[in-house]
XYZ file of C-alpha atoms in Angstrom:
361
model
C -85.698 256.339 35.319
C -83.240 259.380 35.039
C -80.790 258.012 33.015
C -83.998 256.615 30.564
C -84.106 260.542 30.762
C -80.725 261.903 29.931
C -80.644 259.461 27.384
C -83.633 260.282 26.065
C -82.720 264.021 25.958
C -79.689 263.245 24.109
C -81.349 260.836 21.458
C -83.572 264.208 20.794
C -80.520 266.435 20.340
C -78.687 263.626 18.073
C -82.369 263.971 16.196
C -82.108 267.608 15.695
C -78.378 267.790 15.183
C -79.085 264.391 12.558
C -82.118 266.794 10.910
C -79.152 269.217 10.436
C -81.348 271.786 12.518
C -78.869 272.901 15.169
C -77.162 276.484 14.327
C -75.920 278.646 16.527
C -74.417 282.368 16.345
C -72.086 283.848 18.922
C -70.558 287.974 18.958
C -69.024 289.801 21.605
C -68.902 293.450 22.284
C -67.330 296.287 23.958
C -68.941 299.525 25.567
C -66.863 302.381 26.120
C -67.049 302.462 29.583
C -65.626 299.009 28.939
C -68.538 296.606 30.059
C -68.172 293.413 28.207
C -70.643 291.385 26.232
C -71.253 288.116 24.906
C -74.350 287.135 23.036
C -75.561 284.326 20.996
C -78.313 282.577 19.079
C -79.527 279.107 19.939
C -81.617 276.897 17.048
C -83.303 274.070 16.246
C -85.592 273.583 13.553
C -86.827 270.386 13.947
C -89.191 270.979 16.649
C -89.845 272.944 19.555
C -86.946 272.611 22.397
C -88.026 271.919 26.271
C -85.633 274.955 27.608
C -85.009 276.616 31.054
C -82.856 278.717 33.019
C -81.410 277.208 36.044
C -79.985 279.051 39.479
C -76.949 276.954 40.778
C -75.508 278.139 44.801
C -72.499 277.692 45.796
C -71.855 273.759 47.474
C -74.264 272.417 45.030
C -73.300 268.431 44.503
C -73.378 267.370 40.759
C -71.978 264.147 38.978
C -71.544 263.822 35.013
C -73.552 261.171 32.793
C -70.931 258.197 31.203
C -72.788 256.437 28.242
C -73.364 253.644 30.804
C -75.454 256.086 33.568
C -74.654 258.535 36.709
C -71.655 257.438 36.949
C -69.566 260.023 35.909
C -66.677 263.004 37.134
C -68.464 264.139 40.575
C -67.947 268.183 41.255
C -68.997 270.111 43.802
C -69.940 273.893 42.370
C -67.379 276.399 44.371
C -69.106 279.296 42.222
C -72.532 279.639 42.070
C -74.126 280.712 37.997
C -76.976 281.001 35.640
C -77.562 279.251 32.212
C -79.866 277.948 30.224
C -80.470 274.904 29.836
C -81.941 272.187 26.548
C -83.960 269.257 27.382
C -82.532 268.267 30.717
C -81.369 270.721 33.616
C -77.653 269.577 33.611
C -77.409 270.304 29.873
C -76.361 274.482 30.007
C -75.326 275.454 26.844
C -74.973 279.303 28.013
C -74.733 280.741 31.287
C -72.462 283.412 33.416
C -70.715 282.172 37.539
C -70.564 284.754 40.149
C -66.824 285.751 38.835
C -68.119 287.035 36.052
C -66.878 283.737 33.595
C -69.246 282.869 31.117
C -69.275 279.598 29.059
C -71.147 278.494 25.991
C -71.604 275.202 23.848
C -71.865 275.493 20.007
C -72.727 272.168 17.546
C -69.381 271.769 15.845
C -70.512 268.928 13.545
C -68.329 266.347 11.315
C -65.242 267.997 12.569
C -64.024 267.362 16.420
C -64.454 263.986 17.810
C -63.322 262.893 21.281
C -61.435 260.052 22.741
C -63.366 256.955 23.127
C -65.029 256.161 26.310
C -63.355 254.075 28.783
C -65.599 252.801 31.865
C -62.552 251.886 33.952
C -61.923 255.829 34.180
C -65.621 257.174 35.359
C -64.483 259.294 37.560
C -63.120 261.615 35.790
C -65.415 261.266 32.651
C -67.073 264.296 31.944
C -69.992 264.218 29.586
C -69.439 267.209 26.681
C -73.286 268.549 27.167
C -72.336 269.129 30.639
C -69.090 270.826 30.044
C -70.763 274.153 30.280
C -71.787 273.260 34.048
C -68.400 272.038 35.120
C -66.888 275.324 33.689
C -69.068 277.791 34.850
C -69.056 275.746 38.320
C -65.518 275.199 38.820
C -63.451 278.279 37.358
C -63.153 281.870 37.638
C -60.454 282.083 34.450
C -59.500 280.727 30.952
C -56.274 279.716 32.387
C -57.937 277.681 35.418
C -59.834 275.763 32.729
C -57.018 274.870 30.431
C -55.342 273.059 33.810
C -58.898 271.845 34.823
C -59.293 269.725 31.568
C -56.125 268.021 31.631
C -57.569 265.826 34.451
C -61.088 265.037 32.652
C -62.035 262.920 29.959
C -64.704 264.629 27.691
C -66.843 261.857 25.901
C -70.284 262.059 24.113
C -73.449 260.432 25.307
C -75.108 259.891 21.939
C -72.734 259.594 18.754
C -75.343 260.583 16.218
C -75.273 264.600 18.407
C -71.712 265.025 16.704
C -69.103 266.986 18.463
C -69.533 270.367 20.088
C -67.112 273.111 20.651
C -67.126 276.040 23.679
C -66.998 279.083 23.887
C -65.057 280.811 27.067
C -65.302 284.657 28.248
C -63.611 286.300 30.791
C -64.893 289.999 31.826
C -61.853 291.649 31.015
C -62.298 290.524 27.621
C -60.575 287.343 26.910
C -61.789 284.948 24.867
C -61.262 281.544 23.821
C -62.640 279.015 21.699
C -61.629 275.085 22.782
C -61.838 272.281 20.216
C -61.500 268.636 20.838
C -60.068 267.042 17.699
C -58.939 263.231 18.003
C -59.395 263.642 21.489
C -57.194 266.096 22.057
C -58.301 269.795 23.338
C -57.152 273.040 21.366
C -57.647 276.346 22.540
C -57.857 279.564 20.493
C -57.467 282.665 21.450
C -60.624 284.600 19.923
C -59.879 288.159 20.039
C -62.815 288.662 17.247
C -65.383 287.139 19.414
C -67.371 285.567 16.626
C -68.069 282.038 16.589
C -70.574 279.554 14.750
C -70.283 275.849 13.845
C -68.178 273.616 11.599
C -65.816 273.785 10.204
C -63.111 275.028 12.704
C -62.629 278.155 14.393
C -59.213 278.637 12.562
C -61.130 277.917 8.885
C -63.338 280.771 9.623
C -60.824 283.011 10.373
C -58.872 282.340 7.130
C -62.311 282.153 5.407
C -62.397 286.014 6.040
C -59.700 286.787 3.485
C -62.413 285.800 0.683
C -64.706 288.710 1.848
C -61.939 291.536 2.137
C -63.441 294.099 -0.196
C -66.545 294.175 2.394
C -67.159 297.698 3.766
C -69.430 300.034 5.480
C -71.553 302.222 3.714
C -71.932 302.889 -0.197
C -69.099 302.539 -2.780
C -68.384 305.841 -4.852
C -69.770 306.084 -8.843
C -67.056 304.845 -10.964
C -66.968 305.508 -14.736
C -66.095 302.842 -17.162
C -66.616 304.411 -20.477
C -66.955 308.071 -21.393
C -70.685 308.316 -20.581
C -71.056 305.299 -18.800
C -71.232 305.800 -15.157
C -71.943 302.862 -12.792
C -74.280 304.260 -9.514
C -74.801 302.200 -6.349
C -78.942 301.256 -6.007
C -78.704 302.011 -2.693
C -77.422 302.630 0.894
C -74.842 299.539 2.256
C -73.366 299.008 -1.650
C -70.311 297.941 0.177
C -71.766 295.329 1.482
C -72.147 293.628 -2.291
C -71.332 290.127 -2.036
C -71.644 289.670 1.842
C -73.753 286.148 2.486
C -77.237 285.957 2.830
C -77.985 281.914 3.461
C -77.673 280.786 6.998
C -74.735 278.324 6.232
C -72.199 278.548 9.624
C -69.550 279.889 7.442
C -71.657 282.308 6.067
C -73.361 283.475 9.288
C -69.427 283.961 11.135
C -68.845 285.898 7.752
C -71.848 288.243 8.294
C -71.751 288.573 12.326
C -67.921 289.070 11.835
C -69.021 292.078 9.270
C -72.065 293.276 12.241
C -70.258 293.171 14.975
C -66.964 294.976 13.851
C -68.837 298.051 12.078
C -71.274 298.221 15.026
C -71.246 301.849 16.822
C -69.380 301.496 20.533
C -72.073 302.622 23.250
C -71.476 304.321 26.474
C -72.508 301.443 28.658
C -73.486 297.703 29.284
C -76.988 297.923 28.906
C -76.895 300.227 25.472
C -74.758 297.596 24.308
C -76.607 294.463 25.399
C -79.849 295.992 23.052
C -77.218 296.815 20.450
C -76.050 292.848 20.668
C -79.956 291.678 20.254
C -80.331 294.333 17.450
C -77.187 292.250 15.507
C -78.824 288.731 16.071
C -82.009 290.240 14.635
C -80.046 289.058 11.844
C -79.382 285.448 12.859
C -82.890 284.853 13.526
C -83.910 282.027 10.862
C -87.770 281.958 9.930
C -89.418 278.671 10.357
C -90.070 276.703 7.200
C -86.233 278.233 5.408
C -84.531 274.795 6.043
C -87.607 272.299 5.359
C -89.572 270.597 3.155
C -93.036 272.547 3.404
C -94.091 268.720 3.545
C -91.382 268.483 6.680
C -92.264 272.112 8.974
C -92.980 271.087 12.547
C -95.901 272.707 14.266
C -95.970 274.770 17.363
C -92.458 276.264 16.132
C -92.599 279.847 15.058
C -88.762 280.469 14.823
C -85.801 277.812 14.172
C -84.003 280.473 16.787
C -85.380 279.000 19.629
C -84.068 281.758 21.785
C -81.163 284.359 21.709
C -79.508 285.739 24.838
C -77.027 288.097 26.082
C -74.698 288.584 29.218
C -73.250 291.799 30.335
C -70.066 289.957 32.039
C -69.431 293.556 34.570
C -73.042 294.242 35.175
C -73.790 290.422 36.081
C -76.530 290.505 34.016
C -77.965 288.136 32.087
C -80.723 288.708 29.562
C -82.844 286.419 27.249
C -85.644 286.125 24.685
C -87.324 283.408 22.901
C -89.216 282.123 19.891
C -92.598 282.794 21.779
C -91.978 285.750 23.275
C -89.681 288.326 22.005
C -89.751 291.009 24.700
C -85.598 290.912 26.570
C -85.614 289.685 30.298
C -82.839 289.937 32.720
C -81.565 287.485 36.052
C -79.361 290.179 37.917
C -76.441 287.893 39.184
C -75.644 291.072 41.629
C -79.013 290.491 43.172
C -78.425 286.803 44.323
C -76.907 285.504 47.198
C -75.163 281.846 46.009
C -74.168 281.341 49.521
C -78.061 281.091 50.767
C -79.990 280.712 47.108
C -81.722 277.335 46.511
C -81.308 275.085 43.236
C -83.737 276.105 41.056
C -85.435 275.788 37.758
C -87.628 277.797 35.323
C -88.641 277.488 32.182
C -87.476 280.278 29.660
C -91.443 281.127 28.799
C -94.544 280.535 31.917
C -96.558 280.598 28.953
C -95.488 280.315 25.017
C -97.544 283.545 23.683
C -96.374 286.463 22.641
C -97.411 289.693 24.820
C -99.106 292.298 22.622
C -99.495 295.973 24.139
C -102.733 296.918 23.066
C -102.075 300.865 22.248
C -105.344 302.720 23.333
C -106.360 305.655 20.852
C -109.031 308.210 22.578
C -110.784 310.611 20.630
């Protein structure tokens, strides 16, 4: 009956990823008193995601999927963590460990693929929707995790989800982005800290160069003919030929452009509202990549929710399609040695609160 489930869950991502609906927007920022952040979109248009939050201890017993059941890389957590979860518990694709690592899975369609599956090697066969879990479980640094993968196989449970790619943080800033092309793993170093989907995280980067006249601000009048003088039609006229559609290479284009002109705050919390302020950007309106024949019901955002983890605080914040207003797990205020496994879903109720402003004559 679980495995009916986890497959089940994954036919409904390779529907959403095969509906092209899956597109997802990742920054990073620094405060001055040097409190990391990572934050990130998470969407699907196609219809409205089942999504939680999970709290993992320390000692907690888990075992990967294989395209053939439960039968997968077993792992025992040795750091306890918090993510969020699609469709089925096991399936984190963001969360932060008690070491202050944080992990994140972004659709990288058409352009990694993994090594096919081979049965005879279950147990070390790590399912890539779980990766997230094993990372945030297992590690306390980048470096742990490149030696952790070279005894793993990654494989897919559902070839029609496409190939994903990760997203790894460390609090003192380090970043890397792994790929797995022809089944074999690449790491890059991501001192940007912008990431998106296909194609690869190098492409962007060299993508960049075609958007090097961007700037802050308003260009200066410039004269082309004696009494001809060409005047901007408004504040941000540097910004002239930055992308508007919500294409990946055009979203890393504009969060890349965001996040590097964005003021530096004094702390971790100014700079976790500054980090939901950018994705205010990356939040697609329902009914922009549909049919109006095709919109789903019940779905008032294809950014099904947007989240963002101060990596020295230990906190974790999140909002969703339903509810706007920011919440925050405080990882400082958990014990993983004594905390039970548990689950919630990201909204008790899907409605969003309205403060009803009282005026009094």
């Amino acid at each position: 009956m679980k495995r009916l489930a986890i497959l089940t869950a994954a036919m409904i991502l390779g529907g959403f990823y095969a509906a092209d609906a899956g597109a997802c927007t990742g920054i990073s920022l620094v405060a001055r008193d040097g409190s990391h952040v990572v934050a990130r979109t998470v969407e699907w248009a196609a219809t409205p995601m089942q999504c939680g939050y999970v709290v993992v201890p320390r000692g907690h017993d888990q075992q990967s999927y294989t395209p053939t059941g439960a039968n997968g890389l077993k792992y025992k957590a040795k750091y306890g963590y918090v993510g969020i979860y699609t469709e089925y518990e096991p399936f984190i694709v963001e969360g932060i460990n008690e070491a202050g690592l944080a992990a994140g899975l972004f659709f990288f369609p058409n352009y990694g693929d993994y090594a096919p599956y081979d049965k005879a090697a279950d147990a070390k066969t790590l399912c890539d929707m779980q990766f997230v879990s094993w990372v945030l479980s297992q590690f306390s640094s980048i470096d742990q995790v490149k030696e952790g993968i070279k005894n793993i196989d990654l494989v897919t449970l559902n070839h029609n989800i496409g190939a994903v790619h990760w997203r790894i943080a460390e609090p003192n800033g380090r970043m890397v982005v792994l790929e797995v092309v022809n089944g074999v793993p690449h790491f890059y170093e991501n001192t940007l800290g912008v990431l998106t989907n296909a194609p690869g995280f190098n492409w962007h980067m060299t993508n960049l160069n075609n958007y090097v006249s961007l700037e802050p601000g308003s260009v200066p009048d410039h004269t082309i003919k004696k009494g001809i003088t060409l005047k901007a039609l408004g504040h941000g006229s540097g910004m002239l030929g930055l992308p508007g559609d919500f294409t990946s290479p055009s979203r890393f284009v504009r969060a890349t452009f965001f996040q590097t002109t964005a003021p530096m705050w004094d702390n971790g919390f100014e700079t976790v509202i500054q980090a939901f302020h950018i994705l205010n950007n990356f939040d697609i309106p329902i009914g922009s990549q549909h049919a109006m024949a095709d919109i789903p019901k019940g779905l008032p955002s294809a950014t099904q929710f947007t989240s963002a983890t101060d990596q020295d605080a230990m906190k974790f914040y999140y909002r969703t399609a339903w509810n706007s207003n920011i919440r925050c797990i405080d990882l400082m205020g958990i014990d993983f040695r004594k905390v039970k496994y548990q689950s919630h879903p990201l909204d008790k109720v899907q409605e969003q609160p309205v403060e009803m402003i009282k005026i009094h004559s």
